[in-house]
XYZ file of C-alpha atoms in Angstrom:
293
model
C 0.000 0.000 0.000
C 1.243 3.771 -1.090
C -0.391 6.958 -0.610
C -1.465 9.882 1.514
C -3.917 10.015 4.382
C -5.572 12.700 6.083
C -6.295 12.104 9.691
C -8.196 13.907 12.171
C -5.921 14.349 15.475
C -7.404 13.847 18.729
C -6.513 15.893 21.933
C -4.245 13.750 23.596
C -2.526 12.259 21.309
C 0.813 12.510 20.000
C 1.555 12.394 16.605
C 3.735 9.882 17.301
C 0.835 7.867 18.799
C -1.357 8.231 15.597
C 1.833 6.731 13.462
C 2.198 4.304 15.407
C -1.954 3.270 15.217
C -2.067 3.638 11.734
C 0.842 1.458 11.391
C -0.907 -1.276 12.881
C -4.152 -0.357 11.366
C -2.749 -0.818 7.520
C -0.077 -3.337 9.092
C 2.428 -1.328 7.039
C 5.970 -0.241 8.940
C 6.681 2.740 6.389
C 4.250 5.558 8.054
C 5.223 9.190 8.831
C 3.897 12.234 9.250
C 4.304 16.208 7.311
C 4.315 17.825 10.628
C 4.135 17.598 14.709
C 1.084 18.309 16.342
C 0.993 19.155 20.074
C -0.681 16.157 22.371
C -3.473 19.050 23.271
C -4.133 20.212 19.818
C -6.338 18.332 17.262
C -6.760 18.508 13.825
C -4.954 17.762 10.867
C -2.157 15.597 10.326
C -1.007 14.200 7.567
C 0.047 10.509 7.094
C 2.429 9.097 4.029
C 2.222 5.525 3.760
C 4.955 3.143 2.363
C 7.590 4.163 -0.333
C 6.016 7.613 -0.616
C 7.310 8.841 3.106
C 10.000 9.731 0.894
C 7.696 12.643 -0.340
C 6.978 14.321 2.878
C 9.521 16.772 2.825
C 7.703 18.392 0.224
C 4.513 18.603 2.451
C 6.689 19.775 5.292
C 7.561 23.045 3.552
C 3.743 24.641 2.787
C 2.178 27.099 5.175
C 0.329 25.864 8.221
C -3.456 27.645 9.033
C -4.203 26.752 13.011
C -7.428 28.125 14.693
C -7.308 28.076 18.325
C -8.007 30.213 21.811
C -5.678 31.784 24.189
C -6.015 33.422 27.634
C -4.453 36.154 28.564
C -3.000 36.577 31.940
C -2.012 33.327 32.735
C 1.248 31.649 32.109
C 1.998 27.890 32.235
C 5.384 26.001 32.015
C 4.063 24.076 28.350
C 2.351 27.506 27.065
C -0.838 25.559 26.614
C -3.335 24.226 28.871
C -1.619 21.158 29.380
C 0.827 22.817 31.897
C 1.647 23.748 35.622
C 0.347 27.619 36.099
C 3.185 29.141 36.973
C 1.442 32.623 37.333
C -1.873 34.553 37.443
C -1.884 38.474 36.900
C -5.370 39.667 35.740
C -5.036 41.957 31.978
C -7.935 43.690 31.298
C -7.229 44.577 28.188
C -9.500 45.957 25.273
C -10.117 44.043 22.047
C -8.945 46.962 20.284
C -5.727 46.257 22.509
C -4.925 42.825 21.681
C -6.085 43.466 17.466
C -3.066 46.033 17.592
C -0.620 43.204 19.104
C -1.746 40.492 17.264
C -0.673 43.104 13.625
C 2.131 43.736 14.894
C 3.346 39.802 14.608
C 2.193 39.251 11.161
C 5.447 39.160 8.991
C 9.082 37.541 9.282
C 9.487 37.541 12.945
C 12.352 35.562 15.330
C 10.797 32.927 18.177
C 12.162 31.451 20.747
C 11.603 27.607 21.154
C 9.573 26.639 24.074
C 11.673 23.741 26.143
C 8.783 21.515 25.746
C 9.453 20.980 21.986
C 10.480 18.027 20.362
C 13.491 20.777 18.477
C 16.715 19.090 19.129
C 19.883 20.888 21.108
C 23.032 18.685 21.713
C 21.265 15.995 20.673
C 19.012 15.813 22.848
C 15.269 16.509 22.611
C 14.176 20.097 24.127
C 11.379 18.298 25.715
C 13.416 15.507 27.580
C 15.688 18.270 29.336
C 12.920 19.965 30.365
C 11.344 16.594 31.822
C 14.724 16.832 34.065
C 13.903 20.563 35.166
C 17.124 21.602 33.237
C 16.651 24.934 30.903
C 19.399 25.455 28.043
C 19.819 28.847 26.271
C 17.869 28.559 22.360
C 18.149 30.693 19.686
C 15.430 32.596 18.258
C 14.143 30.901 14.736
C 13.173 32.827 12.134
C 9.704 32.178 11.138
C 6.847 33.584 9.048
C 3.188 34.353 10.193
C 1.452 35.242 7.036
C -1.866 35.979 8.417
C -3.396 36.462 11.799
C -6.694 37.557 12.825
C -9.271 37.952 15.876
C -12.232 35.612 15.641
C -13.464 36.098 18.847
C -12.697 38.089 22.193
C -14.794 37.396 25.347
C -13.729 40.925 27.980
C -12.754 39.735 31.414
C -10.035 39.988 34.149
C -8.318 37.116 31.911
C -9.743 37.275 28.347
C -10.055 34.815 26.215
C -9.200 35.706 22.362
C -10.133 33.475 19.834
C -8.080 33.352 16.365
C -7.144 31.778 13.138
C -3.393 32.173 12.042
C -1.141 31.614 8.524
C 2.001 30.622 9.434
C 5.531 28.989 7.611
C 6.754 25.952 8.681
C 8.647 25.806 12.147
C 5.832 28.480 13.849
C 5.400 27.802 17.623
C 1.766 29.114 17.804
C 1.776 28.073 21.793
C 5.204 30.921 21.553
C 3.214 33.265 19.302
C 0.041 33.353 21.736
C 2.759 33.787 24.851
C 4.632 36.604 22.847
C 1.063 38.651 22.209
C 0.494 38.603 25.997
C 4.174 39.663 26.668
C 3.543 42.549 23.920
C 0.625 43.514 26.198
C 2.475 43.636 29.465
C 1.845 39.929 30.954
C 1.655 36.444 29.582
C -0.467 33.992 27.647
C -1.274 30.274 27.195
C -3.430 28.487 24.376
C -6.385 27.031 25.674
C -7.104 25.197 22.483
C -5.398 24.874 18.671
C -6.604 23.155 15.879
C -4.801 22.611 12.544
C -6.858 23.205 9.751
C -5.136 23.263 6.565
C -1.547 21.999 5.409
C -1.584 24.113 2.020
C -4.782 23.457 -0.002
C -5.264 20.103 2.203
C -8.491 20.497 4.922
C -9.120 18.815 7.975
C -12.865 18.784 6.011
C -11.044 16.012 3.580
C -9.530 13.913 6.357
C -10.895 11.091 8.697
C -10.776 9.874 12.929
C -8.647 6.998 13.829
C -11.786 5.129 14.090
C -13.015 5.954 10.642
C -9.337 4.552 9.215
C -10.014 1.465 10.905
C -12.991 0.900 9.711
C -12.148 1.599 6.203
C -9.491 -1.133 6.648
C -11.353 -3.440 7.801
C -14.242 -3.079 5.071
C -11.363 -3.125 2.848
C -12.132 0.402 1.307
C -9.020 2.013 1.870
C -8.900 3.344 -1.693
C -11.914 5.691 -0.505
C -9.629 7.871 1.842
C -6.256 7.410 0.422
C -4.580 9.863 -1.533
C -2.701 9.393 -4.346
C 1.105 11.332 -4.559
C -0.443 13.764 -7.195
C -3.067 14.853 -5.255
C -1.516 15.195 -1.645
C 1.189 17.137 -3.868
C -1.449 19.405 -5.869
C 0.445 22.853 -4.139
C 3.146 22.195 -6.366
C 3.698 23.476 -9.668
C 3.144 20.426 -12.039
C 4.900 19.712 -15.340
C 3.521 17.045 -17.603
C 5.787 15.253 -20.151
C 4.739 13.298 -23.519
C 5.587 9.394 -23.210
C 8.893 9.426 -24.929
C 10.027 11.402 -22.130
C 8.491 9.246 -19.256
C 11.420 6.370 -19.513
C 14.204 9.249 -19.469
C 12.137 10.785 -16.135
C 12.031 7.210 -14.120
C 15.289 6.632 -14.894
C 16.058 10.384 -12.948
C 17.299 12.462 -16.368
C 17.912 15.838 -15.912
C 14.840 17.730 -18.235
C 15.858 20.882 -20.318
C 12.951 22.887 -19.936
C 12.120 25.105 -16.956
C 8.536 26.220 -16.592
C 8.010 30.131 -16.596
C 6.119 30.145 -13.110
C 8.966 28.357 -11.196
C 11.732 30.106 -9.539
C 15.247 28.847 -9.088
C 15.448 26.154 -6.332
C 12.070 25.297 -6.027
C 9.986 21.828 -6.685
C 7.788 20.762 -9.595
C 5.990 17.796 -10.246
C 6.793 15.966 -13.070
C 4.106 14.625 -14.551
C 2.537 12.064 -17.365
C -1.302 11.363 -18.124
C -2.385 12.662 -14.002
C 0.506 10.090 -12.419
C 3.417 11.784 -10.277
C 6.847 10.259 -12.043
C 8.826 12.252 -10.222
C 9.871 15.517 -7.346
C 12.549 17.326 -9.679
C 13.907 20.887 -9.134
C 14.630 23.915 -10.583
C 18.362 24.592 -11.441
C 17.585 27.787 -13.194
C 17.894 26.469 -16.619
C 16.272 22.969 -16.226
C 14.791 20.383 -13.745
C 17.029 18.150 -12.048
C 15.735 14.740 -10.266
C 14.931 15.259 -6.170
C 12.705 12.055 -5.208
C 11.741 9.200 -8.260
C 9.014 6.714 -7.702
C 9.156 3.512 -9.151
């Protein structure tokens, strides 16, 4: 079995934990993921099964949309409601307030990693230090929040903001809800997150853990799997004529260079709707990236 599927995180879960399930759902060892989810958050993740997990890198790279909730006011040791408070310090701010923070993120910005992350320092896992109360000195990341936006505020001593965010790969969203309360003169947590989109791919298009299982089961896996050419449909696509499709499996270097790609980035090459191959752009051609057989 080969292909993409779209699963439907639920809170308290790892993403780990959903790997390893759908691994012995399908009974295939080759599973992996496009991108970590938080244990608390929910929502999309998605799944590359067999020889295509070679493909998720290309996944990895599209913009993230996350719609979640965040208190103001109170800070926890995990940034999300999963945490110890550490403290309480009421910020009654306006919603006017917190609309003027929350533009003032949107851009390239530089974030710190929380120590609960699964980023990697020494070789060891932020998250496993932190387990052993140590703290280590990160650098700030850059990162990119392309949108961000208020979709809800509810006024109190410790407001809760609702929102929807645009963001490049790498965001800490827990870090970006924490930096808005700093920006106001306190702290903040998430109370909830929910991944929505990876690119053009919806948590409306993707399934629960017990949907995938039954699917198995019935045998109808071909209903909810994806093929490479669709879970890859951000990409620019290049089709070739069939004299060309040997040269392309065999990993040929292709003269042409579509007009709408730019110099180091990925196209799909393509013959009759099947994805051949992941080449990219040398400036003057396509070279070969990732080749399915």
């Amino acid at each position: 079995m080969k292909g993409f599927v779209l699963v439907d995180k639920p809170s308290g879960w790892t993403s780990h934990d959903v790997v390893a399930k759908t691994r012995g759902i399908l009974r295939e060892r080759k599973v992996g993921h496009a991108g970590t989810l938080d244990p608390m958050a929910t929502g999309l993740l998605v799944l590359a099964v067999g020889r295509v997990t070679r493909l998720l890198r290309f996944l990895q790279d599209l913009p993230k949309v996350y719609e979640g909730t965040m208190m103001l006011g109170v800070a926890t040791d995990t940034l999300d409601a999963d945490g110890a408070v550490l403290s309480r310090e009421e910020m009654p701010v306006s919603q006017a307030e917190v609309e003027a923070a929350m533009k003032r993120f949107v851009g390239d910005i530089h974030q710190v990693p929380p120590m609960v992350s699964a980023l990697k320092i020494d070789g060891r896992r932020l998250h496993e230090l932190a387990r052993e109360g140590k703290e280590v000195e990160r650098a700030p990341r850059p990162v990119t929040i392309h949108d961000l936006e208020m979709t809800d505020f509810s006024p109190s001593n410790y407001p809760e903001v609702g929102f929807r965010v645009t963001c490049s790969k790498g965001t800490y969203v827990r870090t970006l809800a924490d930096d808005i309360g700093r920006s106001l003169g306190g702290h903040a947590h998430l109370t909830e997150l929910r991944r929505t989109n990876n690119g053009s791919l919806s948590v409306s298009e993707a399934v629960s853990i017990e949907q995938l299982q039954a699917h198995a089961d019935a045998g109808t896996m071909a209903e909810v799997l994806l093929t490479p050419a669709s879970a890859l449909r951000d990409v620019v696509g290049y089709e070739v004529d069939e004299p060309l499709v040997g040269a392309v499996r065999n990993g040929v270097a292709i003269a042409a260079n579509p007009t709408d790609v730019s110099e180091g980035s990925f196209v799909r090459v393509m013959h009759d709707g099947e994805l051949l191959a992941m080449y990219r752009s040398n400036g003057s051609g396509l070279v070969a990236e990732v080749v399915l057989s």
